[in-house]
Coordinates of C-alpha atoms and ligand atoms in Angstrom, one line a residue:
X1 CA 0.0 0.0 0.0
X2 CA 1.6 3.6 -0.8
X3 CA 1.9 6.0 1.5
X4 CA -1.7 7.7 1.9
X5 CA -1.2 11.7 0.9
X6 CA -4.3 14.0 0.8
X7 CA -4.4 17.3 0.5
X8 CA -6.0 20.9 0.8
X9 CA -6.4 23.1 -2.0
X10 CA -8.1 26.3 -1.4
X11 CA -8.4 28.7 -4.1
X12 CA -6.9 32.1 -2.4
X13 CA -10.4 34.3 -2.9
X14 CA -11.6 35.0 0.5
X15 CA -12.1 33.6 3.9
X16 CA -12.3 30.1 4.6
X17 CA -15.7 29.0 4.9
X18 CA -17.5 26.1 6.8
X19 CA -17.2 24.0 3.7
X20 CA -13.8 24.4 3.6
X21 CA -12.8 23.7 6.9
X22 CA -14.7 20.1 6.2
X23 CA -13.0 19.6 3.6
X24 CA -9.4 20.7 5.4
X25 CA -10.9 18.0 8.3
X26 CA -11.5 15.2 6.1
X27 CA -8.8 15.1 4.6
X28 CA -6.8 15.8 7.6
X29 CA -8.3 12.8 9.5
X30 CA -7.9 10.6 6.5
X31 CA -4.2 11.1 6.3
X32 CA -3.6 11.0 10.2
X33 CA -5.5 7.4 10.4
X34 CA -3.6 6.0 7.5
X35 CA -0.2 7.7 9.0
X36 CA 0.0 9.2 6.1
X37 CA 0.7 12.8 4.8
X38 CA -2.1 16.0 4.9
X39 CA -0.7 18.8 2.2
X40 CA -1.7 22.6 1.8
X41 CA -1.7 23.7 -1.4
X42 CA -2.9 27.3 -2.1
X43 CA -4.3 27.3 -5.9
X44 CA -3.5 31.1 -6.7
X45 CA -3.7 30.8 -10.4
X46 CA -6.6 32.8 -10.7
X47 CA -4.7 35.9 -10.3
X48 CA -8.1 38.6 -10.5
X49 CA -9.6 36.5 -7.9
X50 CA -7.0 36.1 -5.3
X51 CA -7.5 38.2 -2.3
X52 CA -4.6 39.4 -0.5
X53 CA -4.7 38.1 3.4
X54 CA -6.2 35.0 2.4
X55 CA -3.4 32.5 2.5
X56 CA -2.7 34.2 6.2
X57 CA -6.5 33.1 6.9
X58 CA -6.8 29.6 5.5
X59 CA -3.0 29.0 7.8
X60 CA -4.3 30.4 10.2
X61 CA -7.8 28.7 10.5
X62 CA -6.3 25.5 9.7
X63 CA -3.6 26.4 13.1
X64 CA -7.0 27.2 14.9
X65 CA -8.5 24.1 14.7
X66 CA -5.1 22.0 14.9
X67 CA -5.2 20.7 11.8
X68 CA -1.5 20.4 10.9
X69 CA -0.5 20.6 7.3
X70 CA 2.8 17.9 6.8
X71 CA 3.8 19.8 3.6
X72 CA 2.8 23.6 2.2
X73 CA 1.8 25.8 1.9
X74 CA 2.7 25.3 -1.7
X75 CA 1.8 28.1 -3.8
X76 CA 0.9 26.6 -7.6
X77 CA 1.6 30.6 -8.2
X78 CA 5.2 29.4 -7.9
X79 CA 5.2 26.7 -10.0
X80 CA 3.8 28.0 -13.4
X81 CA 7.3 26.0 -15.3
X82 CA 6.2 23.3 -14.3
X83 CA 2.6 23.6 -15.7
X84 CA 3.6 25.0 -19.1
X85 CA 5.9 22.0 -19.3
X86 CA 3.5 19.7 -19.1
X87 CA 1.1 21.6 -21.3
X88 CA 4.1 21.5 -23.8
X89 CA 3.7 17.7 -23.3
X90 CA 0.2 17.2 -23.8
X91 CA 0.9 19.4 -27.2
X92 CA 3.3 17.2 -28.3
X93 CA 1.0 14.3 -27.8
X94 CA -1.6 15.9 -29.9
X95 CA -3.7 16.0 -26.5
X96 CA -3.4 19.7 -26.4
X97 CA -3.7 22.6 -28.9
X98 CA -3.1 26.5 -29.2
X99 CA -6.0 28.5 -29.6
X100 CA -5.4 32.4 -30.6
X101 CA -9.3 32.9 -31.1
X102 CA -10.3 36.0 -30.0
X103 CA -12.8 36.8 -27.5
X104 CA -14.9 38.5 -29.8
X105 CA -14.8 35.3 -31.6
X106 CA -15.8 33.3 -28.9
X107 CA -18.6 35.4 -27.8
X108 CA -20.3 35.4 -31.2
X109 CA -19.6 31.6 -31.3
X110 CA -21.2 31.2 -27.8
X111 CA -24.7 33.7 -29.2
X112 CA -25.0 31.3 -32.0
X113 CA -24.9 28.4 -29.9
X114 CA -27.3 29.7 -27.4
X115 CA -29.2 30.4 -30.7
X116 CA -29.5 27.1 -31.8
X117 CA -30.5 25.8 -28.3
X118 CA -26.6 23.9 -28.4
X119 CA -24.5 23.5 -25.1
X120 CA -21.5 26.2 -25.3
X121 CA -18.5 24.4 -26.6
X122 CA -15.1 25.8 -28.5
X123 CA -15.4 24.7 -32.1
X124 CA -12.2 23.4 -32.6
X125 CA -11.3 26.3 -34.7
X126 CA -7.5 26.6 -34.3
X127 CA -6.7 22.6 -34.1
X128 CA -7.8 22.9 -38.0
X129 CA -4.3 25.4 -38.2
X130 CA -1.0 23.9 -39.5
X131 CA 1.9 23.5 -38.0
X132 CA 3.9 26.2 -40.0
X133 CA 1.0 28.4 -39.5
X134 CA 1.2 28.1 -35.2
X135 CA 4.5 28.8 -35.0
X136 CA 4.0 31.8 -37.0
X137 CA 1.4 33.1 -34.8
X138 CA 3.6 31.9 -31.7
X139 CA 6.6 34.1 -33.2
X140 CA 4.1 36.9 -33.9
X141 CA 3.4 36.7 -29.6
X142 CA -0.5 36.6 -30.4
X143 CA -2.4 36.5 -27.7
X144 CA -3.2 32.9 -27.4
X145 CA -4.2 29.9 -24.7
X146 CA -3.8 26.1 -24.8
X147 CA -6.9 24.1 -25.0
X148 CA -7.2 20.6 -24.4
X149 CA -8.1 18.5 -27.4
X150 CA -11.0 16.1 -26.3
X151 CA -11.7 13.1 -28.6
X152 CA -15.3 12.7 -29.8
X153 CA -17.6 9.9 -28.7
X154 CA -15.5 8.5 -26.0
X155 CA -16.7 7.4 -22.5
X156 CA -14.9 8.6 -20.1
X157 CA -15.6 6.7 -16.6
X158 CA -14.6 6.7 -13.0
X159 CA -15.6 5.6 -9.6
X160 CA -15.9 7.8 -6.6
X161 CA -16.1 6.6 -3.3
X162 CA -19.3 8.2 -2.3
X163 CA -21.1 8.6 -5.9
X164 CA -19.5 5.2 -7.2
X165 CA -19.5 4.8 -10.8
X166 CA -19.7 8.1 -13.0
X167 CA -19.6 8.0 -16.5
X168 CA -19.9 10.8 -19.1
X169 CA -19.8 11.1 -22.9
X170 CA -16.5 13.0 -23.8
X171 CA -19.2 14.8 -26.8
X172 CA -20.3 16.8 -23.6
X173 CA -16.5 18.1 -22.5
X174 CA -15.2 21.5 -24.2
X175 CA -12.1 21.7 -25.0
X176 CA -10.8 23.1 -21.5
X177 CA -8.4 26.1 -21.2
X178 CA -5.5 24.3 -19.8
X179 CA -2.9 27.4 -19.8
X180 CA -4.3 31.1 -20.1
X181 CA -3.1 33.7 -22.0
X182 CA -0.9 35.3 -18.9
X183 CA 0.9 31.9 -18.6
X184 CA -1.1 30.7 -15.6
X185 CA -2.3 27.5 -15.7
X186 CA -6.3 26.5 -15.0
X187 CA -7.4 25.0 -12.0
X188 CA -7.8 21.9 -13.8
X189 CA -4.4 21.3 -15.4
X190 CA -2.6 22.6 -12.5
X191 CA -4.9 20.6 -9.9
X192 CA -4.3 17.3 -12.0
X193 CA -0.1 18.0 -12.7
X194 CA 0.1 18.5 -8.3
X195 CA -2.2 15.7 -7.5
X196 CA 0.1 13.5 -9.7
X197 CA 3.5 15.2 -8.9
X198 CA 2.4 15.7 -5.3
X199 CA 1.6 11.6 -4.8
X200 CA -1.8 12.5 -3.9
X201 CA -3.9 9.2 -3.2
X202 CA -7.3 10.7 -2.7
X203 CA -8.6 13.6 -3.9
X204 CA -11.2 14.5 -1.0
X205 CA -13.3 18.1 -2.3
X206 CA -16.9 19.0 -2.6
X207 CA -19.6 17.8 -5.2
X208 CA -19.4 20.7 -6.8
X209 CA -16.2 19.4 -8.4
X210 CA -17.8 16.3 -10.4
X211 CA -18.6 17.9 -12.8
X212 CA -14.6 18.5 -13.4
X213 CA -13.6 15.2 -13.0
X214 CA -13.9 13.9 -16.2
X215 CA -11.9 16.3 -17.7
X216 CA -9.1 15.8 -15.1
X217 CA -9.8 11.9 -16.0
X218 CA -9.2 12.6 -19.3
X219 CA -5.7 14.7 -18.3
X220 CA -4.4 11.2 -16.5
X221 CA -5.1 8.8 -19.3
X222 CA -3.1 11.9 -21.4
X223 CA -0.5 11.3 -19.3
X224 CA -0.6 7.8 -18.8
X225 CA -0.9 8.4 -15.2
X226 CA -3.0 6.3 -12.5
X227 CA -5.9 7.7 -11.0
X228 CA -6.4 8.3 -7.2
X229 CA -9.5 8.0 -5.1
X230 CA -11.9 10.3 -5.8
X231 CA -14.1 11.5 -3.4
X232 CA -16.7 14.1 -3.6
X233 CA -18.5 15.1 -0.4
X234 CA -22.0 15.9 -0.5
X235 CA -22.8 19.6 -0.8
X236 CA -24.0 21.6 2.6
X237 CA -27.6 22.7 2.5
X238 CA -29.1 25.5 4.5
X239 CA -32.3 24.2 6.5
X240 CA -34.6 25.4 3.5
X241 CA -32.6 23.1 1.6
X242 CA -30.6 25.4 -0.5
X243 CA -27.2 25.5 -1.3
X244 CA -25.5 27.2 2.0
X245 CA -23.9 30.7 0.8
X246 CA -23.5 33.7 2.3
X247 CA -27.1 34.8 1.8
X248 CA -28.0 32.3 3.7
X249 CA -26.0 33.5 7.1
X250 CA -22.8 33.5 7.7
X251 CA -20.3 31.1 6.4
X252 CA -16.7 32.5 7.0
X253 CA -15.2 30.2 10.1
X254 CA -14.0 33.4 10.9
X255 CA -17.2 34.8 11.7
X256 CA -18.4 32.1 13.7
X257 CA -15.2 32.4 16.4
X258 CA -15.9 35.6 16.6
X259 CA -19.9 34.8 17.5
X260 CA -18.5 32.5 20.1
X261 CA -18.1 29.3 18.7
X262 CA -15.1 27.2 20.3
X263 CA -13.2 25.6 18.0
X264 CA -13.5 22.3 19.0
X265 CA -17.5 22.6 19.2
X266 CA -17.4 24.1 15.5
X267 CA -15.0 21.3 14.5
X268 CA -17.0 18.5 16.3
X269 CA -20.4 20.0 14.0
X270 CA -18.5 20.3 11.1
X271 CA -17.1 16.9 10.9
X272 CA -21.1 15.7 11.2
X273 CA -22.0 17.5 8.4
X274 CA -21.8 14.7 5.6
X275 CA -20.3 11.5 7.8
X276 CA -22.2 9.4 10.1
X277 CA -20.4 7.9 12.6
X278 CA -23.3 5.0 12.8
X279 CA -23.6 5.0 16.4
X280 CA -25.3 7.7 19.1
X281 CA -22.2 9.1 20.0
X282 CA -22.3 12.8 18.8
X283 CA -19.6 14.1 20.6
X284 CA -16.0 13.9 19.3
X285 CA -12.7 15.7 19.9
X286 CA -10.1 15.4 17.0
X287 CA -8.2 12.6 18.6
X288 CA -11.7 10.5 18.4
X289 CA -12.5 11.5 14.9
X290 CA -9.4 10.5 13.6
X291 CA -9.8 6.9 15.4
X292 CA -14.0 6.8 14.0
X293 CA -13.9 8.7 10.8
X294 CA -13.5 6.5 7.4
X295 CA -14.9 7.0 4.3
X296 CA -17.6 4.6 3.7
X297 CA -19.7 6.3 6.5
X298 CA -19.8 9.1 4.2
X299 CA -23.0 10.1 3.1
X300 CA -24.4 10.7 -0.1
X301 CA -26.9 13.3 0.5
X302 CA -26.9 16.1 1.0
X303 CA -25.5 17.7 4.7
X304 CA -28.2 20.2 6.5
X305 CA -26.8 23.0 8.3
X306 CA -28.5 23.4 11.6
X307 CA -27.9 26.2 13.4
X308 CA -29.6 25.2 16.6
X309 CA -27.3 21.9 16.7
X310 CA -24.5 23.9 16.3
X311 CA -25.5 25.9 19.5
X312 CA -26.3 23.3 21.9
X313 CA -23.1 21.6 21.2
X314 CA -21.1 24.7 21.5
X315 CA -23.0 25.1 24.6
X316 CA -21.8 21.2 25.5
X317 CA -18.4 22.4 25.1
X318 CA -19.0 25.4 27.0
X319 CA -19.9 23.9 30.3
X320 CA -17.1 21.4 29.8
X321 CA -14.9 23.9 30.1
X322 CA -12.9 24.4 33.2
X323 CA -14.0 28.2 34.5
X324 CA -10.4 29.6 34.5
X325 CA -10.1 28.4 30.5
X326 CA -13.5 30.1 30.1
X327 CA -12.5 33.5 31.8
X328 CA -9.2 33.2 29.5
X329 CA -11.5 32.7 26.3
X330 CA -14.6 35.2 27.0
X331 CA -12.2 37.8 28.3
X332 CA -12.3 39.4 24.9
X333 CA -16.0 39.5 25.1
X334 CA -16.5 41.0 28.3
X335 CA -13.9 44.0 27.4
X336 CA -15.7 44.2 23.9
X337 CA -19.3 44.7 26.0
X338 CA -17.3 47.7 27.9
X339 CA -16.6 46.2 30.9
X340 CA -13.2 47.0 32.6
X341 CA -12.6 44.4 34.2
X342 CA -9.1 45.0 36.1
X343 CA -11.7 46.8 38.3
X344 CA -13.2 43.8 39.5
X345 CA -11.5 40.9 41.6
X346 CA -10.9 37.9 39.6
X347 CA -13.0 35.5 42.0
X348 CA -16.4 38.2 41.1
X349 CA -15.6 37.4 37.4
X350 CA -15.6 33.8 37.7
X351 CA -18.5 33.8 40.2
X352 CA -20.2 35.4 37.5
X353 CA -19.0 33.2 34.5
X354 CA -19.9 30.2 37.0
X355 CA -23.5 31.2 37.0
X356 CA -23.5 31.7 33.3
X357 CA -21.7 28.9 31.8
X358 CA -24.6 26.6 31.9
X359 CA -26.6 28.5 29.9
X360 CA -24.2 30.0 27.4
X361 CA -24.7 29.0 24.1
X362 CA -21.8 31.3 22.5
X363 CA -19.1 33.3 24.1
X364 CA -20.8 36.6 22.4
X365 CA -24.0 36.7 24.9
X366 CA -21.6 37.1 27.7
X367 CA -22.2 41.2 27.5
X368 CA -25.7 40.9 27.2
X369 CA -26.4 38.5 30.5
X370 CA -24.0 40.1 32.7
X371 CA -24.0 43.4 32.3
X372 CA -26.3 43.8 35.1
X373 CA -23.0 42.7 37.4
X374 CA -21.5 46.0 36.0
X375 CA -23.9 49.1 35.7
X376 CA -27.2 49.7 37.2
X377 CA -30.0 47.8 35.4
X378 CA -32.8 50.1 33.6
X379 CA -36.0 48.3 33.4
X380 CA -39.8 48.8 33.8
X381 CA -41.1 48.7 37.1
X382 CA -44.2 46.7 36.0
X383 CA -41.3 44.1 35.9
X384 CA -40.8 44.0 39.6
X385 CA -44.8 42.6 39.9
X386 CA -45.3 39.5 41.6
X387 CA -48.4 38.0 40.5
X388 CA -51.3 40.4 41.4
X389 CA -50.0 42.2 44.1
X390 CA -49.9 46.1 44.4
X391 CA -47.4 48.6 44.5
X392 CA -47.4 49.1 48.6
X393 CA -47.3 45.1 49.0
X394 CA -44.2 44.9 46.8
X395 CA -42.5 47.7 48.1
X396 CA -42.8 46.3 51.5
X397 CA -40.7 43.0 50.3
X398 CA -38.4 44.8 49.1
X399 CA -38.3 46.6 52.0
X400 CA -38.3 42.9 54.0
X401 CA -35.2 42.7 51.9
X402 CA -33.4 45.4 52.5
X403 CA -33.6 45.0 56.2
X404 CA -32.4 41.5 55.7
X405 CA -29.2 42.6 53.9
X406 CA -28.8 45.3 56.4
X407 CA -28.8 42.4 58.9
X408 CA -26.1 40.6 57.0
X409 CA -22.6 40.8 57.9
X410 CA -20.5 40.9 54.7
X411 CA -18.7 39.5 53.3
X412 CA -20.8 36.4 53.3
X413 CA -21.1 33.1 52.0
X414 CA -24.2 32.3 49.9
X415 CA -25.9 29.4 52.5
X416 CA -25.4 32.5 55.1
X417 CA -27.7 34.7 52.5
X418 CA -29.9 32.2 51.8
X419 CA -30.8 30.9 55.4
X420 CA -31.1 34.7 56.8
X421 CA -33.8 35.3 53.7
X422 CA -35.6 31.8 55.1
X423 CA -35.3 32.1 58.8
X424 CA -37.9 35.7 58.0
X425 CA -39.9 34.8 55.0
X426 CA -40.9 31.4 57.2
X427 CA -43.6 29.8 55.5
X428 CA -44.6 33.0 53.7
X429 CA -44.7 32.9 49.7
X430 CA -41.3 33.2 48.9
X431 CA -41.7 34.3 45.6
X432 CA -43.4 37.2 46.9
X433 CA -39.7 38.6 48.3
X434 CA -37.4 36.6 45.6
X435 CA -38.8 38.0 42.7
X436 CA -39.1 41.8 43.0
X437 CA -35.5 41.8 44.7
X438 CA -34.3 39.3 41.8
X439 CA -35.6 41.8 39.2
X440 CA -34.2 45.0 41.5
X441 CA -30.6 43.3 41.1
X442 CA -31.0 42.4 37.1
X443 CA -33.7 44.3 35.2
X444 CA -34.3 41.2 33.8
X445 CA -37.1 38.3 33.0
X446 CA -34.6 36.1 33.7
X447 CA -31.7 35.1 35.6
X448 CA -29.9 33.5 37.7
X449 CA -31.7 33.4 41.3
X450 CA -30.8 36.3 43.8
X451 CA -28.8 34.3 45.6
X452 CA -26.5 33.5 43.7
X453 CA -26.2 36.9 42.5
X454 CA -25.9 38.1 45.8
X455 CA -23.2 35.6 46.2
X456 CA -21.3 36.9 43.4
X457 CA -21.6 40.6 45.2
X458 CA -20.4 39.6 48.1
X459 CA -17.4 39.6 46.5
X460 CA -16.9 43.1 45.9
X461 CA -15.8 45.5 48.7
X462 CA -18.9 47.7 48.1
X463 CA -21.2 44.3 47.3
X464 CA -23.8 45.1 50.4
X465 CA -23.7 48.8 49.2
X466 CA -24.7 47.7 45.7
X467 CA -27.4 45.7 46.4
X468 CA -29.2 47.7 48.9
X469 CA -28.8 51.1 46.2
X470 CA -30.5 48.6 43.4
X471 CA -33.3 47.7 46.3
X472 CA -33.7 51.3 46.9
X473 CA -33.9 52.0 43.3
X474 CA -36.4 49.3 42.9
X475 CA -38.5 51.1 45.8
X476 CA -38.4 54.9 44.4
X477 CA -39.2 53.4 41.0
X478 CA -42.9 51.9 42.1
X479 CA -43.4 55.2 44.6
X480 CA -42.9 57.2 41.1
X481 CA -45.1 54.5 38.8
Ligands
LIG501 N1 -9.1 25.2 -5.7 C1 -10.3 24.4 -5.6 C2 -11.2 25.1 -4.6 O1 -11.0 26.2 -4.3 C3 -10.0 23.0 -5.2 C4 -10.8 22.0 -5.7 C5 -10.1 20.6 -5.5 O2 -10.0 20.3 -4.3 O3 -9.7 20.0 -6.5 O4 -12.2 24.6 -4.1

């Protein structure tokens, strides 16, 4: 068995998107089960379309989410000799042509065609031109590319590991570009010249591409080379079943860290999308994957995007997370929201992240449901309403409150808080007292209880001075309703 070598071959024209990075996976985890080799290549031959910073993102992502390249980044950019040689090749061969047709040729050839109701294909136009008669245009430097010449009325057949057998009449293939006029090659020739010269055993890459493959099927039997495994994952589909693009929601990875997606939760969704590990297990860090993942529990249809899935399992990875590695991950939020938090003794942040890490479903909500521990809510006081009662029954729980907390010697353990608000409210309706002073602390529907809240501010040096201020806030408020 030869070595198994896969690779990654982004085209350099923006961020890396989901279906990138599950492409980058797969073929990452099929070359670390094998022991075998996981290559970047950066295809940058489409020199109008390359975006500058993108090669820094795709290394970068791929460093994110610990999927170590063996070899690359190789840049085809840098290896444009190497294409034209074997362009030269196919030329020789009579596999390959020059083509100086203009575009204005072409465009009128493409009207007529779209005329006549006939696919657009190149006419052959310039294979019809002598020998004697190319070189003079070559010495004349017209403008001119290399096409592939396709033979009529062939088959041209191939299995893929997902798909299985695909099979297409060559009388449906143009005669490819294979080197543009500016000396870059086309994704096709140079994909097919790397996966050869590069060793590549299986050519992992999105459905999208099958429609390619026969061409680049063609381009091995050219050369006389072996084909590797092809395998075309099934495309990702947004929940209304359409293709998943940007005008769908968001697809950069990037955007998703920065919601507040961990890594490993995005990478643990992302490696669902489109293999099925056939058993209920549904969570899996990389070292798991790569023991489970193989390619005939890879599906054939199509993979559904679900946003909701992705959220509970970042929130799964969320709450897994020790508190400290949480703090150290949502810090950027929290100073993002506005909080300045060398202000605040460590042990308040991590009481507070403690009472929100069950229920976070990204690291970017962290403003939102905390900010309450930082600034004075603003709310309605129609919010502070417990059941039916009236204004002068709930101010006197608060008030019930306040002299509670007055009561309290701070600082002070939670259990301390809790069995002071007991020993008073007796058999009374608790609910009564806990949820106008719950709503005086937060300004919100919901929270966590005012206990643990309290707890939290019990941290502070000023905690007892807080909470009374937001009880006497709460009070004014109904006096002024
Ligand atoms: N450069 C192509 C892309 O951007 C790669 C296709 C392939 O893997 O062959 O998707």
């Amino acid at each position: 068995m030869p070595e198994v070598r896969t690779r990654f071959a982004p085209s350099p024209t923006g961020f890396l998107h989901i279906g990138g990075l599950r492409t980058a996976l797969y073929e990452f985890l099929w070359a670390r089960k094998n022991n075998g080799k996981f290559i970047l290549r950066i295809e940058d031959t489409d020199v109008k379309r390359t975006v500058p910073g993108s090669l820094e993102n795709i290394v970068q992502t791929l460093k994110d989410f610990r999927l170590n390249f063996d070899e690359g980044p190789i840049l085809q950019s840098q290896r444009l000799d190497i294409y034209f040689k074997h362009a030269q090749e196919l030329i020789d061969k009579g596999h390959a042509y020059h083509c100086f047709c203009a575009p204005e040729r072409l465009d009128q050839l493409r009207k007529q065609q779209q005329e006549n109701k006939q696919p657009p294909k190149y006419d052959k136009h310039c294979l019809k031109l002598s020998k004697d008669e190319t070189e003079a245009k070559l010495r004349a430097n017209e403008p001119h590319v290399i096409r592939m010449n396709v033979p009529a009325g062939q088959r041209i057949s191939f299995a893929d590991v997902i798909h299985g057998q695909i099979s297409v009449s060559s009388d449906d293939l143009d005669d490819q570009v294979l080197l543009k006029s500016d000396g870059f090659p086309t994704y096709h020739l140079a994909a097919t010249v790397d996966d050869h010269l590069m060793g590549i055993t299986h050519v992992i890459r999105g459905e999208e591409w099958v429609p390619s493959a026969p061409k680049h099927i063609l381009l091995y039997s050219f050369f006389g080379w072996p084909l590797p495994q092809f395998v075309h994952l099934p495309l990702l589909l947004s929940k209304t079943r359409k293709k998943l693009s940007k005008r769908e929601g968001d697809v950069a990875v990037k955007d998703f860290l920065e919601q507040g997606y961990l890594p490993e939760a995005l990478l643990n969704f992302v490696a669902l999308l489109g293999w099925n590990p056939k058993t209920e297990q549904e969570i899996f860090n990389l070292r798991e994957l790569t023991e489970e993942f193989s390619l005939d529990k890879l599906n054939k249809a199509g993979a559904v995007f679900d946003p909701e899935k992705l959220d509970w399992l970042n929130g799964v990875y969320i709450r897994s997370l020790k508190v400290e590695d949480l703090f150290a991950r949502i810090s950027p939020y929290l100073i993002r929201a506005g909080f300045e938090l060398e202000k605040y003794p460590k042990e308040f942040l991590l009481r507070i992240l403690l009472l929100e890490q069950a229920r976070l479903k990204k690291l970017s909500e962290i403003g939102e449901r905390v900010k309450y521990f930082f600034s004075d809510p603003a709310y309605d006081p129609e919010m502070l309403r417990w059941k039916k009662v009236d204004n002068r029954q709930l101010s006197e729980s608060l008030e019930i409150a306040k002299k509670i907390i007055i009561n309290c010697q701070f600082p002070i353990s939670k259990e301390e808080i809790q069995n002071a608000f007991f020993a008073e409210i007796g058999d009374k309706d608790k609910g009564a007292i806990l949820w106008p002073l719950r709503v005086a602390l937060t300004g919100l529907e919901a929270s966590p209880g005012p206990f643990e809240i309290m707890d939290a501010f019990a941290v502070l040096p000023n905690g007892k001075e807080i909470i009374l201020k937001r009880l006497n806030t709460a009070i004014e408020k109904l006096f002024q309703s």
